[in-house]
Structure formats: C-alpha cells, structure tokens
PDB file of C-alpha atoms in Angstrom:
ATOM      1  CA  MET Q 660     -36.505 -19.966 -28.657  1.00 46.00           C
ATOM      2  CA  ASN Q 661     -35.699 -22.580 -31.016  1.00 46.00           C
ATOM      3  CA  TRP Q 662     -38.048 -21.722 -34.068  1.00 51.00           C
ATOM      4  CA  ARG Q 663     -36.133 -23.053 -36.834  1.00 55.00           C
ATOM      5  CA  GLY Q 664     -36.444 -26.792 -35.859  1.00 63.00           C
ATOM      6  CA  GLU Q 665     -33.870 -29.059 -34.234  1.00 78.00           C
ATOM      7  CA  THR Q 666     -30.209 -28.617 -34.582  1.00 83.00           C
ATOM      8  CA  ALA Q 667     -27.393 -31.221 -34.627  1.00 89.00           C
ATOM      9  CA  VAL Q 668     -24.813 -31.511 -32.088  1.00 92.00           C
ATOM     10  CA  THR Q 669     -22.321 -30.601 -34.666  1.00 92.00           C
ATOM     11  CA  ASP Q 670     -24.077 -27.414 -35.581  1.00 93.00           C
ATOM     12  CA  ARG Q 671     -24.165 -26.580 -31.694  1.00 94.00           C
ATOM     13  CA  ILE Q 672     -20.684 -26.988 -31.466  1.00 94.00           C
ATOM     14  CA  TRP Q 673     -19.631 -24.963 -34.544  1.00 94.00           C
ATOM     15  CA  ALA Q 674     -22.342 -22.300 -33.463  1.00 94.00           C
ATOM     16  CA  SER Q 675     -20.689 -21.572 -30.063  1.00 95.00           C
ATOM     17  CA  LEU Q 676     -16.937 -21.253 -31.454  1.00 93.00           C
ATOM     18  CA  PRO Q 677     -17.475 -17.672 -32.574  1.00 93.00           C
ATOM     19  CA  TYR Q 678     -17.765 -16.619 -28.816  1.00 95.00           C
ATOM     20  CA  LEU Q 679     -14.404 -17.258 -28.288  1.00 91.00           C
ATOM     21  CA  LEU Q 680     -13.750 -13.795 -30.371  1.00 90.00           C
ATOM     22  CA  PRO Q 681     -15.522 -11.609 -27.595  1.00 92.00           C
ATOM     23  CA  LEU Q 682     -14.190 -13.680 -24.895  1.00 92.00           C
ATOM     24  CA  VAL Q 683     -10.601 -13.400 -25.900  1.00 91.00           C
ATOM     25  CA  ASP Q 684     -11.302  -9.829 -26.498  1.00 89.00           C
ATOM     26  CA  SER Q 685     -12.756  -9.304 -23.046  1.00 91.00           C
ATOM     27  CA  LEU Q 686      -9.731 -10.338 -21.510  1.00 91.00           C
ATOM     28  CA  LEU Q 687      -7.907  -6.883 -21.603  1.00 89.00           C
ATOM     29  CA  PHE Q 688     -10.606  -5.564 -19.187  1.00 93.00           C
ATOM     30  CA  GLY Q 689     -10.245  -8.221 -16.934  1.00 92.00           C
ATOM     31  CA  VAL Q 690      -6.595  -7.274 -15.853  1.00 91.00           C
ATOM     32  CA  TYR Q 691      -7.600  -5.617 -12.489  1.00 92.00           C
ATOM     33  CA  LEU Q 692      -9.805  -8.718 -11.580  1.00 93.00           C
ATOM     34  CA  PHE Q 693      -6.930 -11.162 -12.486  1.00 93.00           C
ATOM     35  CA  ARG Q 694      -4.618  -9.004 -10.339  1.00 92.00           C
ATOM     36  CA  GLN Q 695      -7.128  -9.288  -7.500  1.00 92.00           C
ATOM     37  CA  PHE Q 696      -8.186 -12.937  -7.916  1.00 91.00           C
ATOM     38  CA  PRO Q 697      -5.029 -14.667  -9.085  1.00 92.00           C
ATOM     39  CA  PRO Q 698      -7.294 -18.182  -9.409  1.00 92.00           C
ATOM     40  CA  LEU Q 699      -9.105 -16.245 -12.120  1.00 90.00           C
ATOM     41  CA  ALA Q 700      -6.071 -15.444 -14.169  1.00 88.00           C
ATOM     42  CA  VAL Q 701      -5.249 -19.185 -14.082  1.00 91.00           C
ATOM     43  CA  VAL Q 702      -8.758 -20.168 -15.326  1.00 91.00           C
ATOM     44  CA  PHE Q 703      -8.558 -17.884 -18.421  1.00 88.00           C
ATOM     45  CA  SER Q 704      -4.590 -18.711 -18.797  1.00 86.00           C
ATOM     46  CA  PRO Q 705      -5.465 -21.074 -21.855  1.00 86.00           C
ATOM     47  CA  LEU Q 706      -6.940 -18.118 -23.715  1.00 83.00           C
ATOM     48  CA  LEU Q 707      -3.637 -15.918 -23.579  1.00 78.00           C
ATOM     49  CA  PRO Q 708      -2.213 -17.091 -26.753  1.00 78.00           C
ATOM     50  CA  LEU Q 709      -5.508 -16.340 -28.482  1.00 76.00           C
ATOM     51  CA  LEU Q 710      -5.046 -12.969 -27.140  1.00 75.00           C
ATOM     52  CA  ALA Q 711      -1.911 -12.631 -29.263  1.00 70.00           C
ATOM     53  CA  LEU Q 712      -3.561 -13.378 -32.430  1.00 69.00           C
ATOM     54  CA  SER Q 713      -6.786 -11.336 -31.724  1.00 66.00           C
ATOM     55  CA  ASN Q 714      -4.824  -8.000 -31.318  1.00 67.00           C
ATOM     56  CA  GLY Q 715      -4.182  -5.850 -34.011  1.00 69.00           C
ATOM     57  CA  PHE Q 716      -4.578  -6.762 -37.679  1.00 74.00           C
ATOM     58  CA  LEU Q 717      -4.958 -10.342 -37.379  1.00 77.00           C
ATOM     59  CA  GLY Q 718      -8.024 -10.014 -35.207  1.00 75.00           C
ATOM     60  CA  LEU Q 719      -9.647  -7.745 -37.887  1.00 80.00           C
ATOM     61  CA  ILE Q 720      -9.072 -10.415 -40.469  1.00 84.00           C
ATOM     62  CA  ILE Q 721     -10.701 -12.906 -38.182  1.00 83.00           C
ATOM     63  CA  PHE Q 722     -13.465 -10.703 -37.616  1.00 83.00           C
ATOM     64  CA  PHE Q 723     -14.164 -10.310 -41.392  1.00 86.00           C
ATOM     65  CA  LEU Q 724     -13.418 -13.918 -42.195  1.00 88.00           C
ATOM     66  CA  ILE Q 725     -16.418 -14.866 -39.717  1.00 89.00           C
ATOM     67  CA  PHE Q 726     -18.559 -12.088 -41.160  1.00 88.00           C
ATOM     68  CA  LEU Q 727     -18.090 -12.821 -44.826  1.00 89.00           C
ATOM     69  CA  LEU Q 728     -17.505 -16.593 -44.706  1.00 89.00           C
ATOM     70  CA  VAL Q 729     -20.329 -17.366 -41.920  1.00 89.00           C
ATOM     71  CA  VAL Q 730     -22.746 -14.865 -41.420  1.00 88.00           C
ATOM     72  CA  ARG Q 731     -23.276 -13.985 -45.113  1.00 87.00           C
ATOM     73  CA  ASN Q 732     -23.239 -17.730 -46.457  1.00 88.00           C
ATOM     74  CA  SER Q 733     -26.922 -18.574 -46.825  1.00 88.00           C
ATOM     75  CA  ASN Q 734     -25.659 -22.106 -47.371  1.00 90.00           C
ATOM     76  CA  ILE Q 735     -24.445 -22.417 -43.561  1.00 91.00           C
ATOM     77  CA  ASN Q 736     -27.229 -23.189 -40.956  1.00 91.00           C
ATOM     78  CA  HIS Q 737     -29.270 -20.333 -39.703  1.00 91.00           C
ATOM     79  CA  PHE Q 738     -28.504 -21.299 -36.068  1.00 93.00           C
ATOM     80  CA  ILE Q 739     -24.882 -21.128 -36.933  1.00 93.00           C
ATOM     81  CA  ARG Q 740     -24.981 -17.825 -38.603  1.00 93.00           C
ATOM     82  CA  PHE Q 741     -27.240 -16.282 -35.986  1.00 93.00           C
ATOM     83  CA  ASN Q 742     -24.680 -17.211 -33.232  1.00 94.00           C
ATOM     84  CA  ALA Q 743     -21.768 -16.111 -35.532  1.00 93.00           C
ATOM     85  CA  MET Q 744     -23.390 -12.443 -35.972  1.00 93.00           C
ATOM     86  CA  GLN Q 745     -24.355 -12.476 -32.120  1.00 95.00           C
ATOM     87  CA  ALA Q 746     -20.632 -12.955 -31.220  1.00 94.00           C
ATOM     88  CA  ILE Q 747     -19.436 -10.312 -33.615  1.00 93.00           C
ATOM     89  CA  LEU Q 748     -22.065  -7.879 -32.301  1.00 94.00           C
ATOM     90  CA  ILE Q 749     -21.071  -8.708 -28.862  1.00 95.00           C
ATOM     91  CA  ASP Q 750     -17.094  -7.979 -29.921  1.00 92.00           C
ATOM     92  CA  ILE Q 751     -18.280  -4.730 -31.801  1.00 91.00           C
ATOM     93  CA  VAL Q 752     -19.641  -3.394 -28.166  1.00 94.00           C
ATOM     94  CA  LEU Q 753     -16.095  -4.559 -26.860  1.00 93.00           C
ATOM     95  CA  ILE Q 754     -14.418  -2.554 -29.364  1.00 90.00           C
ATOM     96  CA  ILE Q 755     -16.594   0.765 -28.553  1.00 94.00           C
ATOM     97  CA  CYS Q 756     -15.892   0.070 -24.985  1.00 93.00           C
ATOM     98  CA  ARG Q 757     -12.521   0.032 -25.781  1.00 91.00           C
ATOM     99  CA  VAL Q 758     -12.217   3.011 -27.591  1.00 92.00           C
ATOM    100  CA  ILE Q 759     -14.187   5.097 -24.959  1.00 91.00           C
ATOM    101  CA  LEU Q 760     -12.050   3.885 -22.157  1.00 89.00           C
ATOM    102  CA  GLN Q 761      -9.184   4.993 -24.104  1.00 89.00           C
ATOM    103  CA  ILE Q 762     -10.801   8.727 -24.560  1.00 90.00           C
ATOM    104  CA  LEU Q 763     -11.447   8.886 -20.770  1.00 85.00           C
ATOM    105  CA  SER Q 764      -8.353   6.989 -19.383  1.00 81.00           C
ATOM    106  CA  PRO Q 765      -6.288  10.065 -19.042  1.00 81.00           C
ATOM    107  CA  ALA Q 766      -9.173  11.742 -17.103  1.00 81.00           C
ATOM    108  CA  LEU Q 767      -9.784   8.638 -14.978  1.00 77.00           C
ATOM    109  CA  GLN Q 768      -5.887   8.269 -14.348  1.00 79.00           C
ATOM    110  CA  GLY Q 769      -6.085   4.360 -13.392  1.00 72.00           C
ATOM    111  CA  GLY Q 770      -8.524   5.002 -10.495  1.00 82.00           C
ATOM    112  CA  LEU Q 771     -11.194   3.369  -8.913  1.00 87.00           C
ATOM    113  CA  LEU Q 772     -13.779   4.333 -11.412  1.00 88.00           C
ATOM    114  CA  LEU Q 773     -11.452   2.937 -14.281  1.00 88.00           C
ATOM    115  CA  GLU Q 774     -11.185  -0.244 -12.391  1.00 91.00           C
ATOM    116  CA  THR Q 775     -14.761  -0.610 -11.637  1.00 91.00           C
ATOM    117  CA  LEU Q 776     -15.705   0.251 -15.532  1.00 92.00           C
ATOM    118  CA  MET Q 777     -13.379  -2.301 -16.826  1.00 92.00           C
ATOM    119  CA  ASN Q 778     -14.556  -5.174 -14.277  1.00 94.00           C
ATOM    120  CA  VAL Q 779     -18.105  -4.288 -15.427  1.00 96.00           C
ATOM    121  CA  ILE Q 780     -17.257  -4.776 -19.016  1.00 96.00           C
ATOM    122  CA  PHE Q 781     -15.274  -7.842 -18.440  1.00 96.00           C
ATOM    123  CA  LEU Q 782     -18.205  -9.408 -16.125  1.00 96.00           C
ATOM    124  CA  GLY Q 783     -20.975  -8.172 -18.445  1.00 96.00           C
ATOM    125  CA  THR Q 784     -19.066  -9.851 -21.468  1.00 96.00           C
ATOM    126  CA  LEU Q 785     -18.353 -13.115 -19.371  1.00 96.00           C
ATOM    127  CA  ALA Q 786     -21.899 -13.208 -18.647  1.00 96.00           C
ATOM    128  CA  ALA Q 787     -23.168 -12.716 -22.065  1.00 96.00           C
ATOM    129  CA  VAL Q 788     -20.733 -15.294 -23.776  1.00 96.00           C
ATOM    130  CA  PHE Q 789     -21.608 -17.758 -20.815  1.00 97.00           C
ATOM    131  CA  TYR Q 790     -25.255 -17.406 -21.409  1.00 97.00           C
ATOM    132  CA  SER Q 791     -24.837 -17.535 -25.139  1.00 96.00           C
ATOM    133  CA  VAL Q 792     -22.696 -20.866 -25.082  1.00 96.00           C
ATOM    134  CA  VAL Q 793     -24.768 -22.349 -22.813  1.00 96.00           C
ATOM    135  CA  GLN Q 794     -28.159 -21.746 -24.985  1.00 96.00           C
ATOM    136  CA  THR Q 795     -25.994 -22.586 -27.929  1.00 95.00           C
ATOM    137  CA  LEU Q 796     -25.220 -26.047 -26.883  1.00 95.00           C
ATOM    138  CA  ARG Q 797     -28.673 -26.768 -25.486  1.00 94.00           C
ATOM    139  CA  GLY Q 798     -29.814 -26.084 -29.226  1.00 92.00           C
ATOM    140  CA  GLN Q 799     -31.540 -22.759 -28.369  1.00 93.00           C
ATOM    141  CA  TYR Q 800     -31.349 -19.317 -29.739  1.00 92.00           C
ATOM    142  CA  ALA Q 801     -29.666 -16.921 -26.922  1.00 91.00           C
ATOM    143  CA  GLU Q 802     -31.986 -13.859 -26.861  1.00 91.00           C
ATOM    144  CA  ILE Q 803     -30.034 -10.843 -25.302  1.00 92.00           C
ATOM    145  CA  PRO Q 804     -31.876  -7.839 -25.665  1.00 90.00           C
ATOM    146  CA  THR Q 805     -31.130  -5.242 -28.276  1.00 89.00           C
ATOM    147  CA  ILE Q 806     -28.192  -7.334 -29.415  1.00 89.00           C
ATOM    148  CA  SER Q 807     -30.230 -10.342 -30.754  1.00 87.00           C
ATOM    149  CA  GLU Q 808     -32.963  -7.893 -32.291  1.00 89.00           C
ATOM    150  CA  ALA Q 809     -30.186  -6.522 -34.087  1.00 90.00           C
ATOM    151  CA  VAL Q 810     -28.886  -9.906 -35.222  1.00 90.00           C
ATOM    152  CA  HIS Q 811     -32.363 -10.957 -36.438  1.00 85.00           C
ATOM    153  CA  MET Q 812     -32.521  -7.848 -38.757  1.00 87.00           C
ATOM    154  CA  GLN Q 813     -28.930  -9.199 -40.059  1.00 83.00           C
ATOM    155  CA  VAL Q 814     -29.166 -12.620 -40.559  1.00 84.00           C
ATOM    156  CA  ARG Q 815     -32.177 -13.846 -42.570  1.00 77.00           C
TER     157      ARG Q 815
END
C-alpha cells in the first residue's frame, strides 16, 4: 500500500538497504542448507564479508545507528524510516530465534530437528526480506503481518 504519495527512485533504493541487516544475520541459520546445496552458498558468498562486520559489538552499533539516525529522524522520508524499522524488527526476531536455539541446542544435539528449525528460520527470513525489497523497489509498503503493525506504531 502506498498511502503517503509517490516515492522517488533514490528513496526506494535507500529504503531497501536496511534489509541487508536481517539478510546478513540470517546467513548463520543457512549453514545446513549451504552444506546441502553448495550453489546456494555461492549465491550468498558476496555477503560473507558483511557477516564478519555484523557479528559482535559492531553489529549492535550498526543496529542502533539505523534506529537512531534513520528511524527516529523525522526529517527523513517516512517510506525510508518505515522500511528501516521493519528491517530492524525482522532482525530482532532473528536475535530472539538465535537465543532460543542456543538454549535448545544442547537438548537437540545437532539433529534433524535443529537442522529443520534453522532451515525454516533462514528461508522465512529470506522470503520476508525478498518480499520487502521487491515491494520497496516498486515504491510500495511491504505489509508483513504483525511486524508491519508494530512498525506503524513506532514510525509516525
């Protein structure tokens, strides 16, 4: 839905860039798929240097920079702020999934259930990011249930 008017091409490109954050963070969940399908690993290999940047303290700094400098800055176009906040919320879901899997991994012992959960998280994130980027490049708001509702509450 495009309810704030037309968006410029440059705004569309800037609005799609924050989705790199959840995409890069989801690569950790794709380990099993990359082992089973090596061509898939080749497709995502250009993002591997960004994975080193997103882990640890630097990833947290990037997270807060996007939030404080983009989402909370009312001088920036609403379309860009909406997509930045949506990318942040997708990343928060990934962080929660990572914590839950770290708690459950001793019980799962690297078995089929762990592989399945990690594959579902990776593919779900990939689908959400791909959908969001395509909608953003089309100049429309990517409406993901529950996440977009939370974004609408945060970004005014």
